[in-house]
């Protein structure tokens, strides 16, 4: 018998039960190595389709294919033991019909081993969310600023600046909760609207550029690590990975060029 105790992964009901309780910590991750670090601190990890922009240099998330999400999802599942892994459904893989959404979401779950999927949209996705959850696929919803609709929204714009639009956002939150979503990401909405949404729904709200009063928070890992040249205004940058990677690379390049690069015997520890 192994002396190592098996760490149990967080489950969907464990996250759902945190409504109004201890704040939920979450981050995105796309690889096994960063996921292994994040796993020590996060309740759930999102393999977000933001990977198209962050990792693959795309202008938006619209071009992200399903197979890419599956490849990164697998890596994150392999690198982690504790956090619930949620994989984003990319644009075009779920909107057409509940049946198409089920086929693709089932593929993601089977091929990655993740515990849940996330999809964007409020009221308009309620039927699909119900169809998936009734068939064993846990769904995290995503409302407010939904990046896959950036072409319709005219860019990545904060939602709810006009108070007249609030009822539609609150209806979105209520509709996804009623349809069976276990949590909802609330992205890029003005703070008082995010607070109203959190008060209105019985599932945890996960804020990003929304409000500190959401039931949990999520950030894109590379943004908070200071790895991207540009980060959204609302992101607190906790690390300085960009400059420290650049320093390491330039030190190495200098040593190679001036032949001070150490031989193996100087490096062996
Ligand atoms: O794709 C992503 O990383 C996301 C988060 C920003 C919530 O959806």
PDB file of C-alpha atoms and ligand atoms in Angstrom:
ATOM      1  CA  UNK A   1       0.000   0.000   0.000  1.00  0.00           C
ATOM      2  CA  UNK A   2       1.325   3.454  -0.859  1.00  0.00           C
ATOM      3  CA  UNK A   3       2.369   5.635   2.079  1.00  0.00           C
ATOM      4  CA  UNK A   4       1.227   8.711   0.129  1.00  0.00           C
ATOM      5  CA  UNK A   5      -2.270   9.893   0.939  1.00  0.00           C
ATOM      6  CA  UNK A   6      -4.278  10.686  -2.150  1.00  0.00           C
ATOM      7  CA  UNK A   7      -5.373  14.324  -2.303  1.00  0.00           C
ATOM      8  CA  UNK A   8      -9.058  14.620  -3.145  1.00  0.00           C
ATOM      9  CA  UNK A   9     -10.045  17.050  -5.840  1.00  0.00           C
ATOM     10  CA  UNK A  10     -12.516  19.829  -5.126  1.00  0.00           C
ATOM     11  CA  UNK A  11     -15.909  19.002  -6.559  1.00  0.00           C
ATOM     12  CA  UNK A  12     -18.657  21.048  -8.170  1.00  0.00           C
ATOM     13  CA  UNK A  13     -20.923  20.748  -5.066  1.00  0.00           C
ATOM     14  CA  UNK A  14     -18.017  21.955  -2.884  1.00  0.00           C
ATOM     15  CA  UNK A  15     -17.695  25.121  -4.996  1.00  0.00           C
ATOM     16  CA  UNK A  16     -21.472  25.638  -5.172  1.00  0.00           C
ATOM     17  CA  UNK A  17     -21.701  25.358  -1.369  1.00  0.00           C
ATOM     18  CA  UNK A  18     -19.391  28.358  -0.953  1.00  0.00           C
ATOM     19  CA  UNK A  19     -22.179  30.853  -1.806  1.00  0.00           C
ATOM     20  CA  UNK A  20     -21.940  33.640   0.764  1.00  0.00           C
ATOM     21  CA  UNK A  21     -19.154  31.771   2.580  1.00  0.00           C
ATOM     22  CA  UNK A  22     -15.369  31.694   2.401  1.00  0.00           C
ATOM     23  CA  UNK A  23     -14.351  33.563  -0.791  1.00  0.00           C
ATOM     24  CA  UNK A  24     -13.524  31.286  -3.736  1.00  0.00           C
ATOM     25  CA  UNK A  25      -9.972  31.658  -5.084  1.00  0.00           C
ATOM     26  CA  UNK A  26      -9.490  30.970  -8.774  1.00  0.00           C
ATOM     27  CA  UNK A  27      -7.039  31.692 -11.557  1.00  0.00           C
ATOM     28  CA  UNK A  28      -6.624  30.653 -15.137  1.00  0.00           C
ATOM     29  CA  UNK A  29      -3.863  28.275 -16.130  1.00  0.00           C
ATOM     30  CA  UNK A  30      -2.999  26.659 -19.431  1.00  0.00           C
ATOM     31  CA  UNK A  31      -0.019  24.398 -18.679  1.00  0.00           C
ATOM     32  CA  UNK A  32       0.946  21.606 -16.322  1.00  0.00           C
ATOM     33  CA  UNK A  33       3.781  23.551 -14.664  1.00  0.00           C
ATOM     34  CA  UNK A  34       1.916  26.760 -13.795  1.00  0.00           C
ATOM     35  CA  UNK A  35      -1.172  24.731 -12.885  1.00  0.00           C
ATOM     36  CA  UNK A  36       0.870  22.721 -10.351  1.00  0.00           C
ATOM     37  CA  UNK A  37       1.763  25.978  -8.557  1.00  0.00           C
ATOM     38  CA  UNK A  38      -1.725  27.465  -8.781  1.00  0.00           C
ATOM     39  CA  UNK A  39      -3.186  24.163  -7.538  1.00  0.00           C
ATOM     40  CA  UNK A  40      -1.727  24.798  -4.075  1.00  0.00           C
ATOM     41  CA  UNK A  41      -3.846  27.908  -3.599  1.00  0.00           C
ATOM     42  CA  UNK A  42      -6.849  27.873  -5.944  1.00  0.00           C
ATOM     43  CA  UNK A  43     -10.230  26.275  -5.308  1.00  0.00           C
ATOM     44  CA  UNK A  44     -10.760  25.934  -9.036  1.00  0.00           C
ATOM     45  CA  UNK A  45      -8.591  26.534 -12.093  1.00  0.00           C
ATOM     46  CA  UNK A  46     -10.073  27.738 -15.350  1.00  0.00           C
ATOM     47  CA  UNK A  47      -8.501  26.660 -18.614  1.00  0.00           C
ATOM     48  CA  UNK A  48      -9.843  29.817 -20.215  1.00  0.00           C
ATOM     49  CA  UNK A  49     -10.153  30.432 -23.932  1.00  0.00           C
ATOM     50  CA  UNK A  50      -8.154  33.596 -23.150  1.00  0.00           C
ATOM     51  CA  UNK A  51      -5.278  31.217 -23.949  1.00  0.00           C
ATOM     52  CA  UNK A  52      -5.858  32.130 -27.596  1.00  0.00           C
ATOM     53  CA  UNK A  53      -4.781  35.703 -26.868  1.00  0.00           C
ATOM     54  CA  UNK A  54      -2.347  35.090 -24.005  1.00  0.00           C
ATOM     55  CA  UNK A  55      -0.526  32.013 -25.336  1.00  0.00           C
ATOM     56  CA  UNK A  56      -1.133  32.017 -29.056  1.00  0.00           C
ATOM     57  CA  UNK A  57      -1.065  35.720 -29.978  1.00  0.00           C
ATOM     58  CA  UNK A  58      -4.629  35.904 -31.314  1.00  0.00           C
ATOM     59  CA  UNK A  59      -6.499  39.249 -31.379  1.00  0.00           C
ATOM     60  CA  UNK A  60      -9.576  37.799 -29.704  1.00  0.00           C
ATOM     61  CA  UNK A  61     -10.866  34.476 -28.377  1.00  0.00           C
ATOM     62  CA  UNK A  62     -13.093  33.941 -31.422  1.00  0.00           C
ATOM     63  CA  UNK A  63     -10.513  31.891 -33.345  1.00  0.00           C
ATOM     64  CA  UNK A  64      -9.803  29.363 -30.584  1.00  0.00           C
ATOM     65  CA  UNK A  65     -10.506  25.783 -31.745  1.00  0.00           C
ATOM     66  CA  UNK A  66     -11.970  23.044 -29.539  1.00  0.00           C
ATOM     67  CA  UNK A  67      -8.903  20.810 -29.958  1.00  0.00           C
ATOM     68  CA  UNK A  68      -6.648  23.515 -28.519  1.00  0.00           C
ATOM     69  CA  UNK A  69      -8.846  23.764 -25.411  1.00  0.00           C
ATOM     70  CA  UNK A  70      -8.680  19.982 -25.054  1.00  0.00           C
ATOM     71  CA  UNK A  71      -4.895  19.928 -25.386  1.00  0.00           C
ATOM     72  CA  UNK A  72      -4.389  22.615 -22.715  1.00  0.00           C
ATOM     73  CA  UNK A  73      -7.161  21.142 -20.544  1.00  0.00           C
ATOM     74  CA  UNK A  74      -5.377  17.782 -20.474  1.00  0.00           C
ATOM     75  CA  UNK A  75      -2.092  19.413 -19.473  1.00  0.00           C
ATOM     76  CA  UNK A  76      -3.733  21.277 -16.583  1.00  0.00           C
ATOM     77  CA  UNK A  77      -5.533  18.172 -15.319  1.00  0.00           C
ATOM     78  CA  UNK A  78      -2.234  16.248 -15.429  1.00  0.00           C
ATOM     79  CA  UNK A  79      -0.413  18.984 -13.497  1.00  0.00           C
ATOM     80  CA  UNK A  80      -2.926  19.248 -10.656  1.00  0.00           C
ATOM     81  CA  UNK A  81      -4.400  17.200  -7.831  1.00  0.00           C
ATOM     82  CA  UNK A  82      -6.635  19.407  -5.712  1.00  0.00           C
ATOM     83  CA  UNK A  83      -8.373  22.177  -7.666  1.00  0.00           C
ATOM     84  CA  UNK A  84     -11.557  21.620  -9.635  1.00  0.00           C
ATOM     85  CA  UNK A  85     -10.616  22.064 -13.307  1.00  0.00           C
ATOM     86  CA  UNK A  86     -13.060  23.982 -15.474  1.00  0.00           C
ATOM     87  CA  UNK A  87     -12.481  24.116 -19.243  1.00  0.00           C
ATOM     88  CA  UNK A  88     -13.920  26.879 -21.420  1.00  0.00           C
ATOM     89  CA  UNK A  89     -16.061  25.950 -24.407  1.00  0.00           C
ATOM     90  CA  UNK A  90     -14.693  28.012 -27.313  1.00  0.00           C
ATOM     91  CA  UNK A  91     -16.758  30.143 -29.684  1.00  0.00           C
ATOM     92  CA  UNK A  92     -18.750  28.048 -32.162  1.00  0.00           C
ATOM     93  CA  UNK A  93     -18.676  24.845 -30.123  1.00  0.00           C
ATOM     94  CA  UNK A  94     -21.944  25.228 -28.185  1.00  0.00           C
ATOM     95  CA  UNK A  95     -24.194  28.056 -29.438  1.00  0.00           C
ATOM     96  CA  UNK A  96     -25.886  26.247 -32.357  1.00  0.00           C
ATOM     97  CA  UNK A  97     -28.057  23.892 -30.308  1.00  0.00           C
ATOM     98  CA  UNK A  98     -28.159  22.044 -26.990  1.00  0.00           C
ATOM     99  CA  UNK A  99     -27.295  18.824 -28.876  1.00  0.00           C
ATOM    100  CA  UNK A 100     -24.143  20.283 -30.433  1.00  0.00           C
ATOM    101  CA  UNK A 101     -23.187  21.749 -27.055  1.00  0.00           C
ATOM    102  CA  UNK A 102     -23.640  18.350 -25.388  1.00  0.00           C
ATOM    103  CA  UNK A 103     -21.549  16.521 -27.988  1.00  0.00           C
ATOM    104  CA  UNK A 104     -18.667  18.989 -27.685  1.00  0.00           C
ATOM    105  CA  UNK A 105     -18.857  19.389 -23.900  1.00  0.00           C
ATOM    106  CA  UNK A 106     -18.884  15.594 -23.463  1.00  0.00           C
ATOM    107  CA  UNK A 107     -15.784  15.390 -25.695  1.00  0.00           C
ATOM    108  CA  UNK A 108     -14.035  18.006 -23.546  1.00  0.00           C
ATOM    109  CA  UNK A 109     -14.890  16.168 -20.332  1.00  0.00           C
ATOM    110  CA  UNK A 110     -13.912  12.721 -21.663  1.00  0.00           C
ATOM    111  CA  UNK A 111     -10.664  13.824 -23.311  1.00  0.00           C
ATOM    112  CA  UNK A 112      -9.385  16.182 -20.598  1.00  0.00           C
ATOM    113  CA  UNK A 113     -10.709  14.639 -17.392  1.00  0.00           C
ATOM    114  CA  UNK A 114     -11.889  18.091 -16.250  1.00  0.00           C
ATOM    115  CA  UNK A 115     -14.709  18.437 -13.717  1.00  0.00           C
ATOM    116  CA  UNK A 116     -16.841  21.087 -15.424  1.00  0.00           C
ATOM    117  CA  UNK A 117     -17.109  23.308 -18.471  1.00  0.00           C
ATOM    118  CA  UNK A 118     -17.775  27.051 -18.803  1.00  0.00           C
ATOM    119  CA  UNK A 119     -19.755  28.782 -21.500  1.00  0.00           C
ATOM    120  CA  UNK A 120     -20.638  32.398 -22.192  1.00  0.00           C
ATOM    121  CA  UNK A 121     -24.129  33.876 -22.305  1.00  0.00           C
ATOM    122  CA  UNK A 122     -27.082  34.515 -20.012  1.00  0.00           C
ATOM    123  CA  UNK A 123     -30.759  34.034 -20.812  1.00  0.00           C
ATOM    124  CA  UNK A 124     -30.022  32.956 -24.390  1.00  0.00           C
ATOM    125  CA  UNK A 125     -27.962  29.979 -23.116  1.00  0.00           C
ATOM    126  CA  UNK A 126     -30.383  28.872 -20.380  1.00  0.00           C
ATOM    127  CA  UNK A 127     -31.941  26.052 -22.425  1.00  0.00           C
ATOM    128  CA  UNK A 128     -28.478  24.683 -23.267  1.00  0.00           C
ATOM    129  CA  UNK A 129     -27.302  24.929 -19.644  1.00  0.00           C
ATOM    130  CA  UNK A 130     -30.367  22.938 -18.531  1.00  0.00           C
ATOM    131  CA  UNK A 131     -29.805  20.340 -21.299  1.00  0.00           C
ATOM    132  CA  UNK A 132     -26.171  19.841 -20.260  1.00  0.00           C
ATOM    133  CA  UNK A 133     -26.658  19.747 -16.485  1.00  0.00           C
ATOM    134  CA  UNK A 134     -29.574  17.294 -16.787  1.00  0.00           C
ATOM    135  CA  UNK A 135     -27.204  15.021 -18.725  1.00  0.00           C
ATOM    136  CA  UNK A 136     -24.317  15.096 -16.258  1.00  0.00           C
ATOM    137  CA  UNK A 137     -22.241  18.042 -17.451  1.00  0.00           C
ATOM    138  CA  UNK A 138     -21.666  20.676 -14.757  1.00  0.00           C
ATOM    139  CA  UNK A 139     -21.775  24.186 -16.198  1.00  0.00           C
ATOM    140  CA  UNK A 140     -20.202  27.397 -15.006  1.00  0.00           C
ATOM    141  CA  UNK A 141     -21.908  30.333 -16.744  1.00  0.00           C
ATOM    142  CA  UNK A 142     -20.281  33.627 -17.774  1.00  0.00           C
ATOM    143  CA  UNK A 143     -22.216  36.903 -18.061  1.00  0.00           C
ATOM    144  CA  UNK A 144     -21.590  40.657 -18.307  1.00  0.00           C
ATOM    145  CA  UNK A 145     -18.670  41.299 -20.636  1.00  0.00           C
ATOM    146  CA  UNK A 146     -18.525  38.116 -22.696  1.00  0.00           C
ATOM    147  CA  UNK A 147     -15.341  38.267 -24.813  1.00  0.00           C
ATOM    148  CA  UNK A 148     -16.601  35.805 -27.450  1.00  0.00           C
ATOM    149  CA  UNK A 149     -19.292  38.413 -28.311  1.00  0.00           C
ATOM    150  CA  UNK A 150     -16.803  41.283 -28.527  1.00  0.00           C
ATOM    151  CA  UNK A 151     -17.661  41.819 -32.206  1.00  0.00           C
ATOM    152  CA  UNK A 152     -21.331  42.339 -31.310  1.00  0.00           C
ATOM    153  CA  UNK A 153     -20.516  44.436 -28.227  1.00  0.00           C
ATOM    154  CA  UNK A 154     -18.112  46.653 -30.220  1.00  0.00           C
ATOM    155  CA  UNK A 155     -15.036  45.652 -28.201  1.00  0.00           C
ATOM    156  CA  UNK A 156     -14.187  44.761 -24.617  1.00  0.00           C
ATOM    157  CA  UNK A 157     -16.425  47.299 -22.897  1.00  0.00           C
ATOM    158  CA  UNK A 158     -17.456  47.533 -19.257  1.00  0.00           C
ATOM    159  CA  UNK A 159     -21.111  46.611 -18.988  1.00  0.00           C
ATOM    160  CA  UNK A 160     -23.827  48.317 -16.940  1.00  0.00           C
ATOM    161  CA  UNK A 161     -22.584  51.903 -17.124  1.00  0.00           C
ATOM    162  CA  UNK A 162     -26.164  52.800 -18.064  1.00  0.00           C
ATOM    163  CA  UNK A 163     -28.433  51.787 -15.173  1.00  0.00           C
ATOM    164  CA  UNK A 164     -31.271  51.016 -17.612  1.00  0.00           C
ATOM    165  CA  UNK A 165     -29.316  47.937 -18.723  1.00  0.00           C
ATOM    166  CA  UNK A 166     -29.076  46.449 -15.219  1.00  0.00           C
ATOM    167  CA  UNK A 167     -32.360  44.479 -15.283  1.00  0.00           C
ATOM    168  CA  UNK A 168     -31.193  42.548 -18.380  1.00  0.00           C
ATOM    169  CA  UNK A 169     -27.917  41.561 -16.666  1.00  0.00           C
ATOM    170  CA  UNK A 170     -29.743  40.517 -13.486  1.00  0.00           C
ATOM    171  CA  UNK A 171     -32.193  38.475 -15.604  1.00  0.00           C
ATOM    172  CA  UNK A 172     -29.201  36.775 -17.246  1.00  0.00           C
ATOM    173  CA  UNK A 173     -27.818  35.796 -13.837  1.00  0.00           C
ATOM    174  CA  UNK A 174     -31.176  34.516 -12.607  1.00  0.00           C
ATOM    175  CA  UNK A 175     -31.769  32.558 -15.837  1.00  0.00           C
ATOM    176  CA  UNK A 176     -28.419  30.699 -15.731  1.00  0.00           C
ATOM    177  CA  UNK A 177     -28.852  29.914 -12.027  1.00  0.00           C
ATOM    178  CA  UNK A 178     -32.383  28.607 -12.607  1.00  0.00           C
ATOM    179  CA  UNK A 179     -31.149  26.502 -15.533  1.00  0.00           C
ATOM    180  CA  UNK A 180     -28.696  24.696 -13.250  1.00  0.00           C
ATOM    181  CA  UNK A 181     -25.342  26.494 -13.550  1.00  0.00           C
ATOM    182  CA  UNK A 182     -23.337  25.837 -10.356  1.00  0.00           C
ATOM    183  CA  UNK A 183     -21.539  29.214 -10.456  1.00  0.00           C
ATOM    184  CA  UNK A 184     -21.392  32.257 -12.696  1.00  0.00           C
ATOM    185  CA  UNK A 185     -18.454  34.376 -13.805  1.00  0.00           C
ATOM    186  CA  UNK A 186     -19.423  38.056 -13.777  1.00  0.00           C
ATOM    187  CA  UNK A 187     -16.955  39.908 -15.968  1.00  0.00           C
ATOM    188  CA  UNK A 188     -16.431  43.627 -16.567  1.00  0.00           C
ATOM    189  CA  UNK A 189     -19.567  45.082 -15.018  1.00  0.00           C
ATOM    190  CA  UNK A 190     -19.830  48.178 -12.813  1.00  0.00           C
ATOM    191  CA  UNK A 191     -19.426  47.386  -9.128  1.00  0.00           C
ATOM    192  CA  UNK A 192     -22.960  48.140  -7.875  1.00  0.00           C
ATOM    193  CA  UNK A 193     -24.452  45.959 -10.618  1.00  0.00           C
ATOM    194  CA  UNK A 194     -22.093  43.105  -9.679  1.00  0.00           C
ATOM    195  CA  UNK A 195     -23.231  43.486  -6.062  1.00  0.00           C
ATOM    196  CA  UNK A 196     -26.899  43.340  -7.115  1.00  0.00           C
ATOM    197  CA  UNK A 197     -26.229  40.205  -9.143  1.00  0.00           C
ATOM    198  CA  UNK A 198     -24.447  38.565  -6.186  1.00  0.00           C
ATOM    199  CA  UNK A 199     -27.400  39.392  -3.939  1.00  0.00           C
ATOM    200  CA  UNK A 200     -29.946  38.155  -6.502  1.00  0.00           C
ATOM    201  CA  UNK A 201     -28.615  34.651  -7.239  1.00  0.00           C
ATOM    202  CA  UNK A 202     -28.230  31.581  -5.052  1.00  0.00           C
ATOM    203  CA  UNK A 203     -25.097  30.368  -6.839  1.00  0.00           C
ATOM    204  CA  UNK A 204     -21.587  31.782  -6.287  1.00  0.00           C
ATOM    205  CA  UNK A 205     -20.584  34.739  -8.425  1.00  0.00           C
ATOM    206  CA  UNK A 206     -16.963  34.786  -9.558  1.00  0.00           C
ATOM    207  CA  UNK A 207     -15.866  38.335 -10.295  1.00  0.00           C
ATOM    208  CA  UNK A 208     -13.328  39.581 -12.800  1.00  0.00           C
ATOM    209  CA  UNK A 209     -13.209  43.355 -13.117  1.00  0.00           C
ATOM    210  CA  UNK A 210     -16.537  43.381 -11.254  1.00  0.00           C
ATOM    211  CA  UNK A 211     -16.652  43.717  -7.443  1.00  0.00           C
ATOM    212  CA  UNK A 212     -14.690  42.630  -4.387  1.00  0.00           C
ATOM    213  CA  UNK A 213     -18.009  41.508  -2.911  1.00  0.00           C
ATOM    214  CA  UNK A 214     -18.481  38.675  -5.400  1.00  0.00           C
ATOM    215  CA  UNK A 215     -18.404  35.191  -3.846  1.00  0.00           C
ATOM    216  CA  UNK A 216     -15.015  34.582  -5.475  1.00  0.00           C
ATOM    217  CA  UNK A 217     -12.493  36.170  -7.799  1.00  0.00           C
ATOM    218  CA  UNK A 218     -10.672  35.062 -10.921  1.00  0.00           C
ATOM    219  CA  UNK A 219      -7.759  36.634 -12.800  1.00  0.00           C
ATOM    220  CA  UNK A 220      -5.815  35.607 -15.860  1.00  0.00           C
ATOM    221  CA  UNK A 221      -2.582  34.228 -14.367  1.00  0.00           C
ATOM    222  CA  UNK A 222      -0.244  35.868 -16.897  1.00  0.00           C
ATOM    223  CA  UNK A 223      -1.903  39.264 -16.221  1.00  0.00           C
ATOM    224  CA  UNK A 224      -1.395  39.118 -12.458  1.00  0.00           C
ATOM    225  CA  UNK A 225       2.163  37.794 -12.890  1.00  0.00           C
ATOM    226  CA  UNK A 226       3.158  40.824 -14.953  1.00  0.00           C
ATOM    227  CA  UNK A 227       3.967  38.697 -17.972  1.00  0.00           C
ATOM    228  CA  UNK A 228       1.891  40.612 -20.484  1.00  0.00           C
ATOM    229  CA  UNK A 229       2.925  44.007 -21.830  1.00  0.00           C
ATOM    230  CA  UNK A 230      -0.701  45.111 -21.632  1.00  0.00           C
ATOM    231  CA  UNK A 231      -3.093  44.185 -18.824  1.00  0.00           C
ATOM    232  CA  UNK A 232      -6.659  45.328 -18.243  1.00  0.00           C
ATOM    233  CA  UNK A 233      -6.859  48.412 -15.984  1.00  0.00           C
ATOM    234  CA  UNK A 234      -8.647  46.551 -13.185  1.00  0.00           C
ATOM    235  CA  UNK A 235      -5.890  43.934 -12.709  1.00  0.00           C
ATOM    236  CA  UNK A 236      -3.579  44.231  -9.721  1.00  0.00           C
ATOM    237  CA  UNK A 237      -0.198  42.957 -10.900  1.00  0.00           C
ATOM    238  CA  UNK A 238       1.338  40.804  -8.144  1.00  0.00           C
ATOM    239  CA  UNK A 239       4.493  39.628  -9.948  1.00  0.00           C
ATOM    240  CA  UNK A 240       7.123  40.936 -12.359  1.00  0.00           C
ATOM    241  CA  UNK A 241       7.691  37.874 -14.498  1.00  0.00           C
ATOM    242  CA  UNK A 242       8.022  39.818 -17.778  1.00  0.00           C
ATOM    243  CA  UNK A 243      11.055  41.865 -16.632  1.00  0.00           C
ATOM    244  CA  UNK A 244      12.621  38.923 -14.747  1.00  0.00           C
ATOM    245  CA  UNK A 245      12.330  36.583 -17.756  1.00  0.00           C
ATOM    246  CA  UNK A 246      13.814  39.301 -19.942  1.00  0.00           C
ATOM    247  CA  UNK A 247      16.727  39.763 -17.531  1.00  0.00           C
ATOM    248  CA  UNK A 248      17.442  36.006 -17.449  1.00  0.00           C
ATOM    249  CA  UNK A 249      17.338  35.776 -21.257  1.00  0.00           C
ATOM    250  CA  UNK A 250      19.566  38.831 -21.736  1.00  0.00           C
ATOM    251  CA  UNK A 251      22.103  37.587 -19.101  1.00  0.00           C
ATOM    252  CA  UNK A 252      22.258  34.249 -20.915  1.00  0.00           C
ATOM    253  CA  UNK A 253      22.636  35.894 -24.343  1.00  0.00           C
ATOM    254  CA  UNK A 254      25.438  38.106 -23.037  1.00  0.00           C
ATOM    255  CA  UNK A 255      27.329  35.134 -21.515  1.00  0.00           C
ATOM    256  CA  UNK A 256      27.035  33.146 -24.755  1.00  0.00           C
ATOM    257  CA  UNK A 257      28.252  36.099 -26.833  1.00  0.00           C
ATOM    258  CA  UNK A 258      31.224  37.027 -24.626  1.00  0.00           C
ATOM    259  CA  UNK A 259      32.146  33.341 -24.036  1.00  0.00           C
ATOM    260  CA  UNK A 260      31.632  33.567 -20.260  1.00  0.00           C
ATOM    261  CA  UNK A 261      28.896  30.922 -20.581  1.00  0.00           C
ATOM    262  CA  UNK A 262      29.798  28.287 -17.941  1.00  0.00           C
ATOM    263  CA  UNK A 263      30.847  24.763 -18.846  1.00  0.00           C
ATOM    264  CA  UNK A 264      28.888  21.922 -17.202  1.00  0.00           C
ATOM    265  CA  UNK A 265      31.510  21.394 -14.486  1.00  0.00           C
ATOM    266  CA  UNK A 266      30.993  24.987 -13.321  1.00  0.00           C
ATOM    267  CA  UNK A 267      27.240  24.499 -13.085  1.00  0.00           C
ATOM    268  CA  UNK A 268      26.885  21.014 -11.520  1.00  0.00           C
ATOM    269  CA  UNK A 269      25.570  21.471  -8.007  1.00  0.00           C
TER     270      UNK A 269
HETATM  271  O1  LIG B   1     -11.048  32.870 -20.839  1.00  0.00           O
HETATM  272  C1  LIG B   1     -10.845  33.282 -19.683  1.00  0.00           C
HETATM  273  O2  LIG B   1      -9.713  33.348 -19.203  1.00  0.00           O
HETATM  274  C2  LIG B   1     -12.013  33.694 -18.909  1.00  0.00           C
HETATM  275  C3  LIG B   1     -11.760  34.414 -17.630  1.00  0.00           C
HETATM  276  C4  LIG B   1     -11.228  35.751 -17.915  1.00  0.00           C
HETATM  277  C5  LIG B   1     -12.945  34.444 -16.761  1.00  0.00           C
HETATM  278  O3  LIG B   1     -13.100  33.469 -19.306  1.00  0.00           O
END
